PDB file of C-alpha atoms and ligand atoms in Angstrom:
ATOM      1  CA  MET Z1364      14.653  -0.380  24.720  1.00  0.00           C
ATOM      2  CA  ILE Z1365      11.724   1.596  24.703  1.00  0.00           C
ATOM      3  CA  THR Z1366      11.469   5.038  24.806  1.00  0.00           C
ATOM      4  CA  THR Z1367       7.565   7.074  24.423  1.00  0.00           C
ATOM      5  CA  SER Z1368       7.521  10.451  25.563  1.00  0.00           C
ATOM      6  CA  ASN Z1369       3.561  12.289  25.376  1.00  0.00           C
ATOM      7  CA  LEU Z1370       3.057   9.938  22.219  1.00  0.00           C
ATOM      8  CA  THR Z1371       0.013  11.002  20.995  1.00  0.00           C
ATOM      9  CA  LYS Z1372      -2.124   9.950  18.226  1.00  0.00           C
ATOM     10  CA  TYR Z1373      -5.457  12.134  16.253  1.00  0.00           C
ATOM     11  CA  PHE Z1374      -7.346  10.664  14.308  1.00  0.00           C
ATOM     12  CA  GLY Z1375      -9.399  13.648  13.437  1.00  0.00           C
ATOM     13  CA  ALA Z1376     -11.010  14.636  16.943  1.00  0.00           C
ATOM     14  CA  LEU Z1377     -10.745  11.491  18.069  1.00  0.00           C
ATOM     15  CA  GLY Z1378      -7.363  10.986  20.237  1.00  0.00           C
ATOM     16  CA  ALA Z1379      -6.973   7.387  20.087  1.00  0.00           C
ATOM     17  CA  VAL Z1380      -3.614   7.424  22.357  1.00  0.00           C
ATOM     18  CA  GLN Z1381      -2.739  10.632  24.425  1.00  0.00           C
ATOM     19  CA  SER Z1382      -0.203  11.746  25.909  1.00  0.00           C
ATOM     20  CA  VAL Z1383       1.296   8.574  26.488  1.00  0.00           C
ATOM     21  CA  SER Z1384       4.739   7.828  28.050  1.00  0.00           C
ATOM     22  CA  PHE Z1385       6.648   4.838  29.356  1.00  0.00           C
ATOM     23  CA  SER Z1386      10.068   3.019  29.108  1.00  0.00           C
ATOM     24  CA  VAL Z1387      10.887  -0.395  28.595  1.00  0.00           C
ATOM     25  CA  GLY Z1388      14.374  -1.830  29.828  1.00  0.00           C
ATOM     26  CA  LYS Z1389      15.957  -4.342  28.120  1.00  0.00           C
ATOM     27  CA  GLY Z1390      14.646  -8.125  28.896  1.00  0.00           C
ATOM     28  CA  GLU Z1391      11.807  -6.775  30.461  1.00  0.00           C
ATOM     29  CA  VAL Z1392       8.069  -8.059  29.194  1.00  0.00           C
ATOM     30  CA  PHE Z1393       5.803  -4.706  29.176  1.00  0.00           C
ATOM     31  CA  GLY Z1394       2.192  -5.149  28.193  1.00  0.00           C
ATOM     32  CA  LEU Z1395      -0.512  -2.608  27.760  1.00  0.00           C
ATOM     33  CA  LEU Z1396      -4.144  -3.582  29.184  1.00  0.00           C
ATOM     34  CA  GLY Z1397      -6.894  -2.417  28.244  1.00  0.00           C
ATOM     35  CA  PRO Z1398     -10.449  -2.931  26.878  1.00  0.00           C
ATOM     36  CA  ASN Z1399     -11.011  -2.922  23.448  1.00  0.00           C
ATOM     37  CA  GLY Z1400      -9.809   1.059  21.797  1.00  0.00           C
ATOM     38  CA  ALA Z1401      -8.216   1.363  24.610  1.00  0.00           C
ATOM     39  CA  GLY Z1402      -5.574   2.761  21.527  1.00  0.00           C
ATOM     40  CA  LYS Z1403      -3.060  -0.438  22.167  1.00  0.00           C
ATOM     41  CA  THR Z1404      -3.144  -1.285  18.642  1.00  0.00           C
ATOM     42  CA  THR Z1405      -2.713   2.230  17.460  1.00  0.00           C
ATOM     43  CA  THR Z1406       0.547   2.884  20.242  1.00  0.00           C
ATOM     44  CA  ILE Z1407       2.146  -0.343  18.747  1.00  0.00           C
ATOM     45  CA  ARG Z1408       1.568   0.959  14.924  1.00  0.00           C
ATOM     46  CA  MET Z1409       3.473   3.873  16.061  1.00  0.00           C
ATOM     47  CA  LEU Z1410       6.261   2.238  17.697  1.00  0.00           C
ATOM     48  CA  THR Z1411       6.734  -0.127  14.407  1.00  0.00           C
ATOM     49  CA  THR Z1412       6.558   3.092  12.312  1.00  0.00           C
ATOM     50  CA  LEU Z1413       3.486   1.822  10.443  1.00  0.00           C
ATOM     51  CA  LEU Z1414       2.093   5.149  11.881  1.00  0.00           C
ATOM     52  CA  ALA Z1415       3.071   8.824  12.159  1.00  0.00           C
ATOM     53  CA  PRO Z1416       2.639  10.064  15.421  1.00  0.00           C
ATOM     54  CA  SER Z1417       0.426  13.291  15.566  1.00  0.00           C
ATOM     55  CA  SER Z1418       2.942  14.629  18.394  1.00  0.00           C
ATOM     56  CA  GLY Z1419       5.112  13.518  20.710  1.00  0.00           C
ATOM     57  CA  SER Z1420       8.383  10.979  20.695  1.00  0.00           C
ATOM     58  CA  ALA Z1421       9.519   7.144  21.134  1.00  0.00           C
ATOM     59  CA  SER Z1422      12.379   5.529  20.352  1.00  0.00           C
ATOM     60  CA  VAL Z1423      12.815   1.751  19.801  1.00  0.00           C
ATOM     61  CA  GLY Z1424      15.975  -0.432  20.057  1.00  0.00           C
ATOM     62  CA  GLY Z1425      18.188   3.737  20.753  1.00  0.00           C
ATOM     63  CA  TYR Z1426      16.138   4.408  16.835  1.00  0.00           C
ATOM     64  CA  ASP Z1427      13.875   6.754  16.679  1.00  0.00           C
ATOM     65  CA  VAL Z1428      10.418   5.870  14.731  1.00  0.00           C
ATOM     66  CA  ILE Z1429      10.467   9.586  13.015  1.00  0.00           C
ATOM     67  CA  ALA Z1430      14.060  10.684  12.445  1.00  0.00           C
ATOM     68  CA  ASP Z1431      15.084   6.559  11.509  1.00  0.00           C
ATOM     69  CA  PRO Z1432      12.497   4.246  10.697  1.00  0.00           C
ATOM     70  CA  LEU Z1433      14.854   2.098   9.304  1.00  0.00           C
ATOM     71  CA  GLY Z1434      17.169   1.397  12.168  1.00  0.00           C
ATOM     72  CA  VAL Z1435      13.765   1.056  13.849  1.00  0.00           C
ATOM     73  CA  LYS Z1436      12.597  -1.573  11.359  1.00  0.00           C
ATOM     74  CA  ARG Z1437      15.610  -4.114  11.782  1.00  0.00           C
ATOM     75  CA  SER Z1438      15.656  -3.821  15.273  1.00  0.00           C
ATOM     76  CA  ILE Z1439      12.382  -4.995  15.504  1.00  0.00           C
ATOM     77  CA  GLY Z1440       9.955  -8.281  15.083  1.00  0.00           C
ATOM     78  CA  VAL Z1441       6.468  -7.741  14.392  1.00  0.00           C
ATOM     79  CA  VAL Z1442       3.256  -9.868  15.839  1.00  0.00           C
ATOM     80  CA  PRO Z1443       0.389  -8.509  14.321  1.00  0.00           C
ATOM     81  CA  GLN Z1444      -2.951  -8.383  15.761  1.00  0.00           C
ATOM     82  CA  THR Z1445      -4.368  -9.999  12.485  1.00  0.00           C
ATOM     83  CA  LEU Z1446      -3.226 -13.109  11.352  1.00  0.00           C
ATOM     84  CA  ASN Z1447      -1.623 -11.856   7.657  1.00  0.00           C
ATOM     85  CA  LEU Z1448       0.423 -15.692   6.588  1.00  0.00           C
ATOM     86  CA  ASP Z1449      -0.046 -16.538   3.339  1.00  0.00           C
ATOM     87  CA  ILE Z1450      -2.211 -19.470   3.744  1.00  0.00           C
ATOM     88  CA  ASP Z1451      -1.416 -20.839   0.459  1.00  0.00           C
ATOM     89  CA  LEU Z1452       2.124 -21.462   1.392  1.00  0.00           C
ATOM     90  CA  THR Z1453       3.531 -23.857   3.366  1.00  0.00           C
ATOM     91  CA  CYS Z1454       4.898 -22.758   6.585  1.00  0.00           C
ATOM     92  CA  ALA Z1455       8.726 -23.151   5.805  1.00  0.00           C
ATOM     93  CA  GLU Z1456       7.353 -20.869   2.698  1.00  0.00           C
ATOM     94  CA  ASN Z1457       5.929 -18.252   4.835  1.00  0.00           C
ATOM     95  CA  LEU Z1458       8.888 -17.690   7.050  1.00  0.00           C
ATOM     96  CA  GLU Z1459      11.809 -18.011   4.297  1.00  0.00           C
ATOM     97  CA  TYR Z1460       9.788 -15.003   2.604  1.00  0.00           C
ATOM     98  CA  HIS Z1461       9.104 -13.213   5.478  1.00  0.00           C
ATOM     99  CA  GLY Z1462      13.896 -13.821   5.578  1.00  0.00           C
ATOM    100  CA  ARG Z1463      14.064 -13.278   1.655  1.00  0.00           C
ATOM    101  CA  LEU Z1464      12.288  -9.714   2.535  1.00  0.00           C
ATOM    102  CA  GLN Z1465      15.048  -9.413   5.272  1.00  0.00           C
ATOM    103  CA  ARG Z1466      17.365  -9.587   2.964  1.00  0.00           C
ATOM    104  CA  MET Z1467      18.918 -12.377   5.415  1.00  0.00           C
ATOM    105  CA  LYS Z1468      21.436 -14.876   3.047  1.00  0.00           C
ATOM    106  CA  ARG Z1469      20.031 -18.057   1.925  1.00  0.00           C
ATOM    107  CA  GLU Z1470      22.017 -20.632   4.373  1.00  0.00           C
ATOM    108  CA  ASP Z1471      20.522 -18.344   7.146  1.00  0.00           C
ATOM    109  CA  ARG Z1472      17.673 -18.115   6.187  1.00  0.00           C
ATOM    110  CA  THR Z1473      17.506 -22.336   5.855  1.00  0.00           C
ATOM    111  CA  SER Z1474      19.404 -22.780   9.471  1.00  0.00           C
ATOM    112  CA  ARG Z1475      17.286 -20.017  11.561  1.00  0.00           C
ATOM    113  CA  ILE Z1476      13.654 -21.587   9.755  1.00  0.00           C
ATOM    114  CA  GLU Z1477      14.441 -24.669  11.112  1.00  0.00           C
ATOM    115  CA  GLU Z1478      16.069 -23.176  14.736  1.00  0.00           C
ATOM    116  CA  LEU Z1479      12.124 -21.490  14.826  1.00  0.00           C
ATOM    117  CA  LEU Z1480      10.091 -24.205  13.742  1.00  0.00           C
ATOM    118  CA  HIS Z1481      11.643 -26.606  16.661  1.00  0.00           C
ATOM    119  CA  PHE Z1482      11.201 -23.481  18.497  1.00  0.00           C
ATOM    120  CA  VAL Z1483       7.156 -23.228  18.066  1.00  0.00           C
ATOM    121  CA  GLY Z1484       6.257 -26.529  17.775  1.00  0.00           C
ATOM    122  CA  LEU Z1485       5.941 -27.061  14.175  1.00  0.00           C
ATOM    123  CA  ARG Z1486       8.300 -29.167  12.956  1.00  0.00           C
ATOM    124  CA  GLU Z1487       6.566 -31.631  11.576  1.00  0.00           C
ATOM    125  CA  LYS Z1488       3.886 -28.778  10.122  1.00  0.00           C
ATOM    126  CA  LYS Z1489       7.376 -27.584   8.023  1.00  0.00           C
ATOM    127  CA  ASP Z1490       5.623 -28.505   4.366  1.00  0.00           C
ATOM    128  CA  MET Z1491       1.982 -28.025   5.554  1.00  0.00           C
ATOM    129  CA  PRO Z1492       0.432 -25.080   3.907  1.00  0.00           C
ATOM    130  CA  VAL Z1493      -0.981 -22.470   6.666  1.00  0.00           C
ATOM    131  CA  GLU Z1494      -4.377 -22.879   5.374  1.00  0.00           C
ATOM    132  CA  HIS Z1495      -4.138 -26.467   7.375  1.00  0.00           C
ATOM    133  CA  LEU Z1496      -3.704 -25.219  10.231  1.00  0.00           C
ATOM    134  CA  SER Z1497      -5.357 -24.310  13.846  1.00  0.00           C
ATOM    135  CA  GLY Z1498      -5.468 -21.522  14.534  1.00  0.00           C
ATOM    136  CA  GLY Z1499      -3.123 -21.589  17.679  1.00  0.00           C
ATOM    137  CA  MET Z1500      -0.789 -23.256  15.175  1.00  0.00           C
ATOM    138  CA  ARG Z1501      -1.386 -20.174  13.276  1.00  0.00           C
ATOM    139  CA  ARG Z1502      -0.580 -17.846  15.790  1.00  0.00           C
ATOM    140  CA  ARG Z1503       2.666 -19.762  16.241  1.00  0.00           C
ATOM    141  CA  LEU Z1504       4.148 -19.386  12.816  1.00  0.00           C
ATOM    142  CA  LEU Z1505       3.385 -15.317  13.150  1.00  0.00           C
ATOM    143  CA  ILE Z1506       5.357 -15.199  16.022  1.00  0.00           C
ATOM    144  CA  ALA Z1507       8.099 -17.639  14.120  1.00  0.00           C
ATOM    145  CA  ARG Z1508       7.874 -15.202  11.517  1.00  0.00           C
ATOM    146  CA  GLY Z1509       8.753 -12.158  13.990  1.00  0.00           C
ATOM    147  CA  LEU Z1510      12.042 -13.485  14.990  1.00  0.00           C
ATOM    148  CA  MET Z1511      13.152 -14.324  11.997  1.00  0.00           C
ATOM    149  CA  HIS Z1512      16.148 -11.725  11.512  1.00  0.00           C
ATOM    150  CA  ARG Z1513      16.615 -11.961  15.232  1.00  0.00           C
ATOM    151  CA  PRO Z1514      15.474  -9.269  16.531  1.00  0.00           C
ATOM    152  CA  ALA Z1515      16.104  -7.385  20.281  1.00  0.00           C
ATOM    153  CA  VAL Z1516      12.477  -6.123  20.625  1.00  0.00           C
ATOM    154  CA  VAL Z1517       9.531  -7.792  20.525  1.00  0.00           C
ATOM    155  CA  PHE Z1518       5.967  -6.528  19.416  1.00  0.00           C
ATOM    156  CA  MET Z1519       2.969  -8.570  20.121  1.00  0.00           C
ATOM    157  CA  ASP Z1520      -0.538  -7.064  19.441  1.00  0.00           C
ATOM    158  CA  GLU Z1521      -2.923  -9.700  21.286  1.00  0.00           C
ATOM    159  CA  PRO Z1522      -0.960 -12.618  20.322  1.00  0.00           C
ATOM    160  CA  THR Z1523      -3.746 -15.220  21.978  1.00  0.00           C
ATOM    161  CA  VAL Z1524      -7.309 -13.749  21.218  1.00  0.00           C
ATOM    162  CA  GLY Z1525      -9.796 -16.380  20.417  1.00  0.00           C
ATOM    163  CA  LEU Z1526      -7.362 -19.009  21.382  1.00  0.00           C
ATOM    164  CA  ASP Z1527      -8.330 -21.744  23.739  1.00  0.00           C
ATOM    165  CA  PRO Z1528      -6.207 -22.319  27.515  1.00  0.00           C
ATOM    166  CA  GLN Z1529      -4.808 -24.888  26.312  1.00  0.00           C
ATOM    167  CA  ALA Z1530      -2.985 -22.757  22.793  1.00  0.00           C
ATOM    168  CA  ARG Z1531      -3.023 -19.887  25.057  1.00  0.00           C
ATOM    169  CA  ARG Z1532      -0.523 -21.516  27.534  1.00  0.00           C
ATOM    170  CA  MET Z1533       1.901 -22.531  24.583  1.00  0.00           C
ATOM    171  CA  ILE Z1534       2.001 -19.040  23.677  1.00  0.00           C
ATOM    172  CA  TRP Z1535       2.665 -17.756  27.234  1.00  0.00           C
ATOM    173  CA  GLY Z1536       5.328 -20.212  26.879  1.00  0.00           C
ATOM    174  CA  LEU Z1537       6.850 -19.174  24.524  1.00  0.00           C
ATOM    175  CA  VAL Z1538       6.971 -15.234  25.591  1.00  0.00           C
ATOM    176  CA  GLU Z1539       8.923 -16.688  28.970  1.00  0.00           C
ATOM    177  CA  SER Z1540      11.744 -18.236  26.996  1.00  0.00           C
ATOM    178  CA  LEU Z1541      11.927 -15.438  24.842  1.00  0.00           C
ATOM    179  CA  LYS Z1542      12.590 -13.354  27.976  1.00  0.00           C
ATOM    180  CA  ARG Z1543      15.172 -15.990  29.206  1.00  0.00           C
ATOM    181  CA  ASN Z1544      16.777 -14.821  26.124  1.00  0.00           C
ATOM    182  CA  GLY Z1545      16.851 -11.175  26.521  1.00  0.00           C
ATOM    183  CA  ILE Z1546      14.320 -10.782  24.707  1.00  0.00           C
ATOM    184  CA  THR Z1547      12.534  -7.599  25.217  1.00  0.00           C
ATOM    185  CA  ILE Z1548       8.887  -7.319  24.858  1.00  0.00           C
ATOM    186  CA  LEU Z1549       5.402  -5.085  24.408  1.00  0.00           C
ATOM    187  CA  ILE Z1550       2.480  -6.875  24.162  1.00  0.00           C
ATOM    188  CA  THR Z1551      -0.542  -5.974  24.177  1.00  0.00           C
ATOM    189  CA  THR Z1552      -4.071  -7.348  25.987  1.00  0.00           C
ATOM    190  CA  HIS Z1553      -7.292  -7.636  27.054  1.00  0.00           C
ATOM    191  CA  TYR Z1554      -6.891 -10.613  29.133  1.00  0.00           C
ATOM    192  CA  ILE Z1555      -6.584 -10.299  32.750  1.00  0.00           C
ATOM    193  CA  GLU Z1556      -4.724 -13.181  33.306  1.00  0.00           C
ATOM    194  CA  GLU Z1557      -2.205 -13.293  30.495  1.00  0.00           C
ATOM    195  CA  ALA Z1558      -0.768  -9.151  32.127  1.00  0.00           C
ATOM    196  CA  ASP Z1559      -0.584 -10.576  35.439  1.00  0.00           C
ATOM    197  CA  ALA Z1560       0.942 -14.044  34.436  1.00  0.00           C
ATOM    198  CA  LEU Z1561       3.417 -12.755  32.184  1.00  0.00           C
ATOM    199  CA  CYS Z1562       4.442  -9.130  32.144  1.00  0.00           C
ATOM    200  CA  ASP Z1563       6.897  -7.786  34.347  1.00  0.00           C
ATOM    201  CA  ARG Z1564       5.155  -3.822  34.524  1.00  0.00           C
ATOM    202  CA  VAL Z1565       1.882  -3.114  32.997  1.00  0.00           C
ATOM    203  CA  ALA Z1566       0.484   0.283  31.596  1.00  0.00           C
ATOM    204  CA  ILE Z1567      -3.570   0.136  31.851  1.00  0.00           C
ATOM    205  CA  MET Z1568      -4.746   1.679  29.102  1.00  0.00           C
ATOM    206  CA  ARG Z1569      -8.045   3.482  28.893  1.00  0.00           C
ATOM    207  CA  THR Z1570      -9.824   5.878  25.929  1.00  0.00           C
ATOM    208  CA  GLY Z1571      -6.131   6.581  24.783  1.00  0.00           C
ATOM    209  CA  LYS Z1572      -4.466   6.871  28.056  1.00  0.00           C
ATOM    210  CA  ILE Z1573      -2.237   5.294  30.151  1.00  0.00           C
ATOM    211  CA  ILE Z1574      -3.812   4.944  33.742  1.00  0.00           C
ATOM    212  CA  ALA Z1575      -1.884   3.253  35.835  1.00  0.00           C
ATOM    213  CA  LEU Z1576       1.842   1.657  35.345  1.00  0.00           C
ATOM    214  CA  ASP Z1577       3.412  -0.913  37.710  1.00  0.00           C
ATOM    215  CA  ARG Z1578       4.876  -4.367  38.773  1.00  0.00           C
ATOM    216  CA  PRO Z1579       1.089  -6.418  38.603  1.00  0.00           C
ATOM    217  CA  VAL Z1580       1.447  -7.822  42.272  1.00  0.00           C
ATOM    218  CA  GLU Z1581       1.783  -3.610  42.782  1.00  0.00           C
ATOM    219  CA  LEU Z1582      -0.998  -2.389  41.237  1.00  0.00           C
ATOM    220  CA  LYS Z1583      -2.786  -5.148  43.257  1.00  0.00           C
ATOM    221  CA  LYS Z1584      -1.638  -4.052  46.218  1.00  0.00           C
ATOM    222  CA  SER Z1585      -3.167  -0.439  45.647  1.00  0.00           C
ATOM    223  CA  VAL Z1586      -6.191  -2.113  45.487  1.00  0.00           C
ATOM    224  CA  GLY Z1587      -5.660  -3.975  48.350  1.00  0.00           C
ATOM    225  CA  GLN Z1588      -4.928  -7.622  48.538  1.00  0.00           C
ATOM    226  CA  PHE Z1589      -8.851  -9.479  48.930  1.00  0.00           C
ATOM    227  CA  ALA Z1590     -11.942  -8.565  47.092  1.00  0.00           C
ATOM    228  CA  VAL Z1591     -15.408  -9.130  48.469  1.00  0.00           C
ATOM    229  CA  GLU Z1592     -17.488  -9.957  45.818  1.00  0.00           C
ATOM    230  CA  CYS Z1593     -21.483 -10.935  45.479  1.00  0.00           C
ATOM    231  CA  LEU Z1594     -22.035 -13.710  43.223  1.00  0.00           C
ATOM    232  CA  GLY Z1595     -24.658 -12.646  40.387  1.00  0.00           C
ATOM    233  CA  ARG Z1596     -25.470  -9.268  42.168  1.00  0.00           C
ATOM    234  CA  TYR Z1597     -23.700  -6.970  40.016  1.00  0.00           C
ATOM    235  CA  ASP Z1598     -26.240  -4.107  42.216  1.00  0.00           C
ATOM    236  CA  VAL Z1599     -23.724  -4.953  44.788  1.00  0.00           C
ATOM    237  CA  PRO Z1600     -20.148  -2.926  44.172  1.00  0.00           C
ATOM    238  CA  ARG Z1601     -17.261  -4.717  44.532  1.00  0.00           C
ATOM    239  CA  GLN Z1602     -15.226  -4.190  47.565  1.00  0.00           C
ATOM    240  CA  PHE Z1603     -11.451  -4.487  48.638  1.00  0.00           C
ATOM    241  CA  PHE Z1604     -10.206  -5.502  52.026  1.00  0.00           C
ATOM    242  CA  PRO Z1605      -5.869  -5.529  52.939  1.00  0.00           C
ATOM    243  CA  ALA Z1606      -6.580  -8.660  55.150  1.00  0.00           C
ATOM    244  CA  ARG Z1607      -8.449 -11.552  54.738  1.00  0.00           C
ATOM    245  CA  ALA Z1608     -10.320 -11.551  58.013  1.00  0.00           C
ATOM    246  CA  GLU Z1609     -11.817  -8.164  57.143  1.00  0.00           C
ATOM    247  CA  ALA Z1610     -12.891  -9.349  53.703  1.00  0.00           C
ATOM    248  CA  ILE Z1611     -14.668 -12.426  55.734  1.00  0.00           C
ATOM    249  CA  GLU Z1612     -15.842 -10.264  58.277  1.00  0.00           C
ATOM    250  CA  ALA Z1613     -17.334  -7.434  55.680  1.00  0.00           C
ATOM    251  CA  GLY Z1614     -18.729 -10.140  53.504  1.00  0.00           C
ATOM    252  CA  ARG Z1615     -20.204 -11.364  56.202  1.00  0.00           C
ATOM    253  CA  ASP Z1616     -23.267  -8.725  56.630  1.00  0.00           C
ATOM    254  CA  LEU Z1617     -23.146  -7.792  52.415  1.00  0.00           C
ATOM    255  CA  CYS Z1618     -25.227 -10.693  51.118  1.00  0.00           C
ATOM    256  CA  THR Z1619     -25.870 -14.794  51.559  1.00  0.00           C
ATOM    257  CA  ASP Z1620     -24.163 -15.810  48.145  1.00  0.00           C
ATOM    258  CA  VAL Z1621     -20.330 -14.364  48.830  1.00  0.00           C
ATOM    259  CA  VAL Z1622     -16.751 -15.017  47.634  1.00  0.00           C
ATOM    260  CA  VAL Z1623     -13.770 -14.030  49.151  1.00  0.00           C
ATOM    261  CA  ARG Z1624     -11.220 -14.035  46.597  1.00  0.00           C
ATOM    262  CA  ASP Z1625      -7.657 -12.230  45.512  1.00  0.00           C
ATOM    263  CA  VAL Z1626      -7.734  -9.172  43.577  1.00  0.00           C
ATOM    264  CA  THR Z1627      -7.160  -9.182  39.742  1.00  0.00           C
ATOM    265  CA  LEU Z1628      -6.072  -6.777  37.506  1.00  0.00           C
ATOM    266  CA  GLU Z1629      -9.393  -6.242  36.413  1.00  0.00           C
ATOM    267  CA  ASP Z1630     -10.467  -4.877  40.056  1.00  0.00           C
ATOM    268  CA  VAL Z1631      -8.074  -2.167  39.411  1.00  0.00           C
ATOM    269  CA  PHE Z1632      -9.051  -1.363  36.175  1.00  0.00           C
ATOM    270  CA  ILE Z1633     -12.547  -1.582  38.170  1.00  0.00           C
ATOM    271  CA  SER Z1634     -11.414   0.767  40.940  1.00  0.00           C
ATOM    272  CA  LEU Z1635     -10.058   3.056  38.895  1.00  0.00           C
ATOM    273  CA  THR Z1636     -12.877   3.732  35.887  1.00  0.00           C
ATOM    274  CA  GLY Z1637     -16.175   1.634  37.154  1.00  0.00           C
ATOM    275  CA  GLU Z1638     -16.059  -0.557  33.912  1.00  0.00           C
ATOM    276  CA  ARG Z1639     -14.871  -3.916  33.272  1.00  0.00           C
ATOM    277  CA  ILE Z1640     -11.787  -4.459  30.738  1.00  0.00           C
ATOM    278  CA  GLU Z1641     -13.227  -7.569  29.463  1.00  0.00           C
ATOM    279  CA  GLY Z1642     -17.104  -7.490  27.679  1.00  0.00           C
TER     280      GLY Z1642
HETATM  281  N1  ADP Y 436      -7.321   4.014  11.381  1.00  0.00           N
HETATM  282  C1  ADP Y 436      -7.997   4.490  12.304  1.00  0.00           C
HETATM  283  N2  ADP Y 436      -8.907   5.700  11.593  1.00  0.00           N
HETATM  284  C2  ADP Y 436      -9.946   6.526  12.600  1.00  0.00           C
HETATM  285  N3  ADP Y 436     -10.150   5.928  13.885  1.00  0.00           N
HETATM  286  C3  ADP Y 436      -9.264   4.424  14.118  1.00  0.00           C
HETATM  287  C4  ADP Y 436      -8.135   4.285  13.437  1.00  0.00           C
HETATM  288  N4  ADP Y 436      -7.273   3.216  14.383  1.00  0.00           N
HETATM  289  C5  ADP Y 436      -8.270   2.886  15.810  1.00  0.00           C
HETATM  290  N5  ADP Y 436      -9.095   3.848  15.445  1.00  0.00           N
HETATM  291  C6  ADP Y 436      -9.587   4.569  16.394  1.00  0.00           C
HETATM  292  O1  ADP Y 436      -9.159   4.378  17.731  1.00  0.00           O
HETATM  293  C7  ADP Y 436      -9.113   3.898  18.684  1.00  0.00           C
HETATM  294  C8  ADP Y 436      -8.331   3.204  19.122  1.00  0.00           C
HETATM  295  O2  ADP Y 436      -8.019   1.870  18.702  1.00  0.00           O
HETATM  296  P1  ADP Y 436      -7.336   0.858  18.478  1.00  0.00           P
HETATM  297  O3  ADP Y 436      -5.032   1.230  18.821  1.00  0.00           O
HETATM  298  O4  ADP Y 436      -7.333  -0.215  17.763  1.00  0.00           O
HETATM  299  O5  ADP Y 436      -7.733   0.529  20.042  1.00  0.00           O
HETATM  300  P2  ADP Y 436      -7.000  -0.834  21.265  1.00  0.00           P
HETATM  301  O6  ADP Y 436      -5.898  -2.255  20.401  1.00  0.00           O
HETATM  302  O7  ADP Y 436      -6.531  -0.824  22.343  1.00  0.00           O
HETATM  303  O8  ADP Y 436      -8.282  -1.641  20.354  1.00  0.00           O
HETATM  304  C9  ADP Y 436     -10.034   3.295  18.707  1.00  0.00           C
HETATM  305  O9  ADP Y 436     -11.564   4.250  19.115  1.00  0.00           O
HETATM  306  C10 ADP Y 436     -10.737   3.543  17.339  1.00  0.00           C
HETATM  307  O10 ADP Y 436     -11.903   3.291  16.509  1.00  0.00           O
HETATM  308 MG1   MG Y 437      -5.989  -3.811  19.018  1.00  0.00          MG
END
């Protein structure tokens, strides 16, 4: 449903996205994981036809992003990183407005609004102006808006940024039910746990490039299954081991406050770059 080949975007001399290639199958949840500035949003903006690539190519839903941007736009839903809802309008009015832009028929808009407000748990807030909604509710409304015209492919740019754990889990639940309905989803995040919990495959990005791409379990296996870490000792590098017994053994000699735990996607990032993802 999504294919990119050497997709590249330069802003002047800055290579925001450099030769990025991947493909996403129908019904797959594909994640772009990386720190701020890695090029995730720029990649999404090119795939959603908001930004022209400097070079390379991409297609979404079978349509080429350069040759057939209208075809792309009809097949996709976009949930942007910034909350660009109209806060003076109610939930229903925001969805209604979007449905009209998408040229949906009146009866279809009305029934779809009911269906989606139910789906995102905002039925009781239907006639409430967006300015009175919590951050988590606004995010859910943004997702509903992206789904109005029943897109086969949905792009979500950092859909849980700044949310508390409970609000975040609600959004994860929505992503999971979309996946069960066969929707293809490309999601960006700088939250390690989110990529691990939601994504079938994850591309780890750093300074415009994909530095690793696989299923989370395989990415973690490539580092080792168990991490050994010294609490409060940033001078002692983390170590990784395939077996718990080995990890415990190594930890014994390392320091007093030692932790042996499962490897995370952050460990994968650290072992590839020497840096942490979350700031
Ligand atoms: N319109 C723009 N003009 C100039 N530089 C930009 C623009 N948009 C993004 N960038 C730069 O491109 C890089 C990637 O940004 P972005 O795609 O937003 O990263 P991410 O979404 O992973 O945080 C950053 O260095 C950012 O400052
Ligand atoms: Mg971004």
